[in-house]
mmCIF file of C-alpha atoms in Angstrom:
data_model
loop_
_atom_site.group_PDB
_atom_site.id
_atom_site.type_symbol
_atom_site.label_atom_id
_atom_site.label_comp_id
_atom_site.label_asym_id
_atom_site.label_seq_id
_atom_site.Cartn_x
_atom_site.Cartn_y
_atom_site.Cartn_z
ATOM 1 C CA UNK T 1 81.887 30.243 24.339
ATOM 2 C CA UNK T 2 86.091 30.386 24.492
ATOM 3 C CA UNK T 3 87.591 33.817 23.235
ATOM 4 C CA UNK T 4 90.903 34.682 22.441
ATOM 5 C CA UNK T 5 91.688 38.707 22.447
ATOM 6 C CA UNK T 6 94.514 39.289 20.679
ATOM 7 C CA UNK T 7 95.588 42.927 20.730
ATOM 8 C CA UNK T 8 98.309 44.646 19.104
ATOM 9 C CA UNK T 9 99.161 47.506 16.870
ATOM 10 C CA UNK T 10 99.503 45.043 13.478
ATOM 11 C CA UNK T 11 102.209 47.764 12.370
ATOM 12 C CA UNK T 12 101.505 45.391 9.856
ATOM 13 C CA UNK T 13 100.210 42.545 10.666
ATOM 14 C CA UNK T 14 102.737 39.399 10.184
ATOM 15 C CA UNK T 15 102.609 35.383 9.612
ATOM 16 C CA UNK T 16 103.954 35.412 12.738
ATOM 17 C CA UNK T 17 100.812 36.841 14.748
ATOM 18 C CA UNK T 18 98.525 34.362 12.229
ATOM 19 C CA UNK T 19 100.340 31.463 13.506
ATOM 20 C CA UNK T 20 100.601 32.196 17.348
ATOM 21 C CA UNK T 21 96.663 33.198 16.935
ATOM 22 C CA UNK T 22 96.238 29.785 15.567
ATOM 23 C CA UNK T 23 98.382 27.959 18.216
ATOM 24 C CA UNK T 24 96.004 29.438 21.014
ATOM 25 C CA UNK T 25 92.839 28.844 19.193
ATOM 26 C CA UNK T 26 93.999 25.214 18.622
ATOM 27 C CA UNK T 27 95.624 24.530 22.158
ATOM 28 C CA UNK T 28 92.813 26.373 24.442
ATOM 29 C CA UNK T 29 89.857 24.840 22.010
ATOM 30 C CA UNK T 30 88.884 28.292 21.719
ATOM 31 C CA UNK T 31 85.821 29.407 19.278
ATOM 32 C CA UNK T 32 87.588 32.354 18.010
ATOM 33 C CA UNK T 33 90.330 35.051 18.427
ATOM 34 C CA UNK T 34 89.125 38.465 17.820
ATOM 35 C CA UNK T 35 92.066 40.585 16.755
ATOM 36 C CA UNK T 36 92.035 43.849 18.231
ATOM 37 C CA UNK T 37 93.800 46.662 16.462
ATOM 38 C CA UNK T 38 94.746 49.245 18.185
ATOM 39 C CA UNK T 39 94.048 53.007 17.700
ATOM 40 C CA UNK T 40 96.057 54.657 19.882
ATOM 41 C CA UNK T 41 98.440 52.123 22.519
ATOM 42 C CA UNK T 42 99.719 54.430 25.375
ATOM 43 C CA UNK T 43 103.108 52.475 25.096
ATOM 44 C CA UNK T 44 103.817 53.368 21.418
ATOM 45 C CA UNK T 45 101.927 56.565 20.692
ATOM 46 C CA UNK T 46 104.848 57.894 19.556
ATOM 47 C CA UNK T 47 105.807 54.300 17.262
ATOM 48 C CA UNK T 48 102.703 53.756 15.044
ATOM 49 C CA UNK T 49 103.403 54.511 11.822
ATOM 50 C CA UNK T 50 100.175 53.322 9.329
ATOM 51 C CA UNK T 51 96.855 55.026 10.448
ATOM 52 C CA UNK T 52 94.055 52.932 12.448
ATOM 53 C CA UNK T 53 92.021 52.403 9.539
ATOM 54 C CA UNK T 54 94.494 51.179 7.257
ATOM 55 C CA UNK T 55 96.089 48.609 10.040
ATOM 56 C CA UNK T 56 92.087 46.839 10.514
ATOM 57 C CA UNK T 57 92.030 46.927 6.852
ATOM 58 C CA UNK T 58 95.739 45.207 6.487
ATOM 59 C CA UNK T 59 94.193 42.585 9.525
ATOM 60 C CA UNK T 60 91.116 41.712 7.636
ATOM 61 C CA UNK T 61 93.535 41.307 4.278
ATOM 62 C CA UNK T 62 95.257 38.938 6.744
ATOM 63 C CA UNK T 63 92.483 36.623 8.286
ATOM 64 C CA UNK T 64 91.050 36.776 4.535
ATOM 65 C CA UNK T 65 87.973 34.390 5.264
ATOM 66 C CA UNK T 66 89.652 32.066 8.316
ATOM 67 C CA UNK T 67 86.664 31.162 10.123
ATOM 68 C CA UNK T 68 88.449 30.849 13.180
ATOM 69 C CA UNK T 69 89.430 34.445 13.105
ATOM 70 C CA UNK T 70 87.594 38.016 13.356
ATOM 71 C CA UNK T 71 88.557 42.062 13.719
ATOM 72 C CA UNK T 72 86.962 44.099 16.443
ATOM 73 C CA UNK T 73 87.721 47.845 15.522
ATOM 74 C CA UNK T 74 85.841 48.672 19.206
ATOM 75 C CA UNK T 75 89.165 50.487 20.197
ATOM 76 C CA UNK T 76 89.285 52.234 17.192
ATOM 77 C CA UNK T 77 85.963 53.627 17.912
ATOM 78 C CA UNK T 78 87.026 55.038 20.891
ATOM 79 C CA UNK T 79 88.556 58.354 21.568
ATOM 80 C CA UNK T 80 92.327 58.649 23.295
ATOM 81 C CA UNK T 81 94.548 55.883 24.167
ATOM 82 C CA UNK T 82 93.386 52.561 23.928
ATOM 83 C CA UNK T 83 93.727 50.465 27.690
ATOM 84 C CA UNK T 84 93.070 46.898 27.565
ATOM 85 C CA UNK T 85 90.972 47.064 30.724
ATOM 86 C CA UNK T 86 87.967 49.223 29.023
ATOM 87 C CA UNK T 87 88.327 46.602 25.746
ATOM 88 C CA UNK T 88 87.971 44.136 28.170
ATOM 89 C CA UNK T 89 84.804 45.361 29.736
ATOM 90 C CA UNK T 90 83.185 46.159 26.511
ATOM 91 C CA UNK T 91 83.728 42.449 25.045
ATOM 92 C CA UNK T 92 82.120 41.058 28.488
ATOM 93 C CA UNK T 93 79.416 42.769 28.158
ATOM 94 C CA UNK T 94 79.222 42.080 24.789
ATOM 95 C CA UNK T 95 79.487 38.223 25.229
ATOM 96 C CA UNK T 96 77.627 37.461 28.425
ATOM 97 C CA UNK T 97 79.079 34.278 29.570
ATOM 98 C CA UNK T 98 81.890 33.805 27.521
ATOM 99 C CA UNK T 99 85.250 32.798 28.788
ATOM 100 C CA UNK T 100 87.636 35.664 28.067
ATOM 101 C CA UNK T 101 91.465 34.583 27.185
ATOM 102 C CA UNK T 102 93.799 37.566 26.888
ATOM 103 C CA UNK T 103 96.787 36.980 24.559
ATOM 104 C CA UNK T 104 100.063 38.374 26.114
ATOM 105 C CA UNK T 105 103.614 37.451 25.616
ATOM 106 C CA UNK T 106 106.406 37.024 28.168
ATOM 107 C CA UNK T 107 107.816 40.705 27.424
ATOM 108 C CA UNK T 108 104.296 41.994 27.922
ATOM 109 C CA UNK T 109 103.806 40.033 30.926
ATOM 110 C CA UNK T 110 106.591 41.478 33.081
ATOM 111 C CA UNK T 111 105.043 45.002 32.323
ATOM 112 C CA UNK T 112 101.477 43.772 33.147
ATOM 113 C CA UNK T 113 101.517 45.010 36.796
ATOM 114 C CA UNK T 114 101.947 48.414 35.195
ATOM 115 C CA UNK T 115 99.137 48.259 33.162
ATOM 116 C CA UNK T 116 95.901 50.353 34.069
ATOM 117 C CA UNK T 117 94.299 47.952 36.212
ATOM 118 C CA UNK T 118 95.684 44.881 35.773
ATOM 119 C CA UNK T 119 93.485 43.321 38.947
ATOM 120 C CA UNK T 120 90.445 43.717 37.126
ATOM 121 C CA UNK T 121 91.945 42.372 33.889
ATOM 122 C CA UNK T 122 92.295 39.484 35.664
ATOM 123 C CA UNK T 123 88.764 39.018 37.128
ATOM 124 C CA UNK T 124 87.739 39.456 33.199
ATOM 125 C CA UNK T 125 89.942 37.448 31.353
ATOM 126 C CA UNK T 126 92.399 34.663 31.788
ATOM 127 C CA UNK T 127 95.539 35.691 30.397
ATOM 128 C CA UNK T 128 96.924 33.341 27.996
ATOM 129 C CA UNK T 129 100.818 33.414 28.491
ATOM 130 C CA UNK T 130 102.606 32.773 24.728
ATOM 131 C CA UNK T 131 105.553 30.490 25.975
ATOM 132 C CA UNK T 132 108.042 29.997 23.196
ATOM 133 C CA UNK T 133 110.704 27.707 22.975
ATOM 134 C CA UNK T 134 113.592 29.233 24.295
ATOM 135 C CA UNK T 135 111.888 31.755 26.185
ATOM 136 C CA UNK T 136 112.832 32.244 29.790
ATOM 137 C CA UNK T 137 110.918 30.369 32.376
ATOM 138 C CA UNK T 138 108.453 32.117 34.122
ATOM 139 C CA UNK T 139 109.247 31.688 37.980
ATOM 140 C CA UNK T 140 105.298 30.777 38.668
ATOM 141 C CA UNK T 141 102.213 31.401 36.772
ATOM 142 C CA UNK T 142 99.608 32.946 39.040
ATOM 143 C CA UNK T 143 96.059 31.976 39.024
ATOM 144 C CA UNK T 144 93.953 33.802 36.296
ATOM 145 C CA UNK T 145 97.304 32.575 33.665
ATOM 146 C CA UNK T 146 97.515 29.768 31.570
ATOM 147 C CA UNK T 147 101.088 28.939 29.521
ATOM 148 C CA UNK T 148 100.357 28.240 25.855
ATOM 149 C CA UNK T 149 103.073 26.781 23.793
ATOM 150 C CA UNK T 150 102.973 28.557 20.473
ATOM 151 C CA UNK T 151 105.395 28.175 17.547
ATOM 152 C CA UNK T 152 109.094 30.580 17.797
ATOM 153 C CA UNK T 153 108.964 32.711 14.999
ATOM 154 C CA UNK T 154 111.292 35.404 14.856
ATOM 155 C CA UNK T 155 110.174 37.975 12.932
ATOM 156 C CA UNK T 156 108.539 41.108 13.989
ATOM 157 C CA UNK T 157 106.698 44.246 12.654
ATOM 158 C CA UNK T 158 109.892 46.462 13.456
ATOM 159 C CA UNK T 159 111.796 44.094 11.125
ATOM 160 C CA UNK T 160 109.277 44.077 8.256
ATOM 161 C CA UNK T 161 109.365 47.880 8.417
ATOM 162 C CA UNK T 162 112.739 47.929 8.252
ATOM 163 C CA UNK T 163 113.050 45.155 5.025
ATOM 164 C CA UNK T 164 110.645 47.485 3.344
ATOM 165 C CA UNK T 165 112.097 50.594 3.936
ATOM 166 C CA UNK T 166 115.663 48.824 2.600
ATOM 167 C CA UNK T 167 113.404 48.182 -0.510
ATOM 168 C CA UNK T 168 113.858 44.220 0.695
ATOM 169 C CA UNK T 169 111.262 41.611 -0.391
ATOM 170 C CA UNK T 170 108.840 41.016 2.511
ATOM 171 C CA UNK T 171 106.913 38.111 0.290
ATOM 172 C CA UNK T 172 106.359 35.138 2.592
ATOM 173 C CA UNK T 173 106.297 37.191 6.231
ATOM 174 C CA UNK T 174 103.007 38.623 5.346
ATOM 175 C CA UNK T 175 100.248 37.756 3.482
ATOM 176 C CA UNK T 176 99.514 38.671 -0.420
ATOM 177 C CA UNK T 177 97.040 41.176 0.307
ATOM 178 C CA UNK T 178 98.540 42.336 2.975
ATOM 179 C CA UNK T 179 101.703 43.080 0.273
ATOM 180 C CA UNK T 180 99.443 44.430 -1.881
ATOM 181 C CA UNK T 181 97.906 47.327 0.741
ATOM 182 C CA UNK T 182 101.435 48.264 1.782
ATOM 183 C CA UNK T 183 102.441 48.438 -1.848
ATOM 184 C CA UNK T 184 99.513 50.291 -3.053
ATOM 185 C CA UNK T 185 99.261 52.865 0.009
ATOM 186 C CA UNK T 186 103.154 53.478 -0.192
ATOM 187 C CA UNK T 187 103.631 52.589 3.798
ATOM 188 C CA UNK T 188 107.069 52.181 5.837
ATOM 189 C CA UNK T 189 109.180 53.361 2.716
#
């Protein structure tokens, strides 16, 4: 079995982070991307603005029934901030056997070697490299990285906050009932 982990804070989730996660499944013939929400990132504690629960809820309102696509709230079961070595761990153990593909883009990659334990990452999981056109070239891609070419979208949570908060439409950069949570629970205004 191929999995994609796709982490993030989904401060709301966007189109753009359904169609990289489709890219990867499609390009690395992968069985499924888990989306991993997380509860607490230690690089934006300070940043996340909707609670846990509602931004797993807002990712299941985005995946609506895509077979290719699930949420794993494991991080926000856990207590304190959420390091993708110990999610790591937890899915191998989880899915004996299964090839593990971390989802990473080039901005997160030239933090990586910051990360808590980024050697052991790497014995887990492959990380999967999102290369967008127009990105900059990475020098060399180590073993334990693969490049995946994934559609350029530019648009980002920040920016979605920001339309909202403007009282701008957001209709077409997230899904319907993804809309429809944000509208209801009154978030980013």
């Amino acid at each position: 079995m191929r999995i994609g982990v796709f982490g993030g804070t989904f401060d709301p989730p966007h189109i753009g982070h359904l169609i990289v996660a489709g890219d990867v499944h499609a390009r690395l013939g992968l069985d499924r991307v888990l989306f991993v929400p997380s509860a607490v990132p230690p690089h934006k504690i300070a940043r996340v603005r909707a609670s846990a629960d509602l931004r797993a809820r807002m990712v299941r309102a985005a995946i609506g029934g895509d077979p290719r696509f699930e949420v794993d709230e494991l991080e926000l079961r856990r207590e304190g901030p959420s390091y993708t070595v110990d999610t790591l761990r937890e899915l191998r153990d989880r899915f004996r056997g299964a090839e593990l593909f971390f989802l990473i883009g080039m901005d997160a990659l030239r933090d990586f070697p910051t990360w808590r334990a980024p050697v052991e990452i790497l014995r887990m999981a492959q990380l999967a490299v999102l290369a967008r056109a127009g990105d900059e070239e990475l020098p060399e891609v180590g073993s334990g990285m693969v490049l995946v070419p994934v559609t350029r979208i530019d648009l980002s949570a920040t920016e979605i906050r920001r339309r909202i908060a403007a009282g701008e439409s957001i209709r077409h950069l997230v899904s319907e009932p993804v809309r429809e949570i944000i509208a209801r629970e009154g978030l980013y205004r």
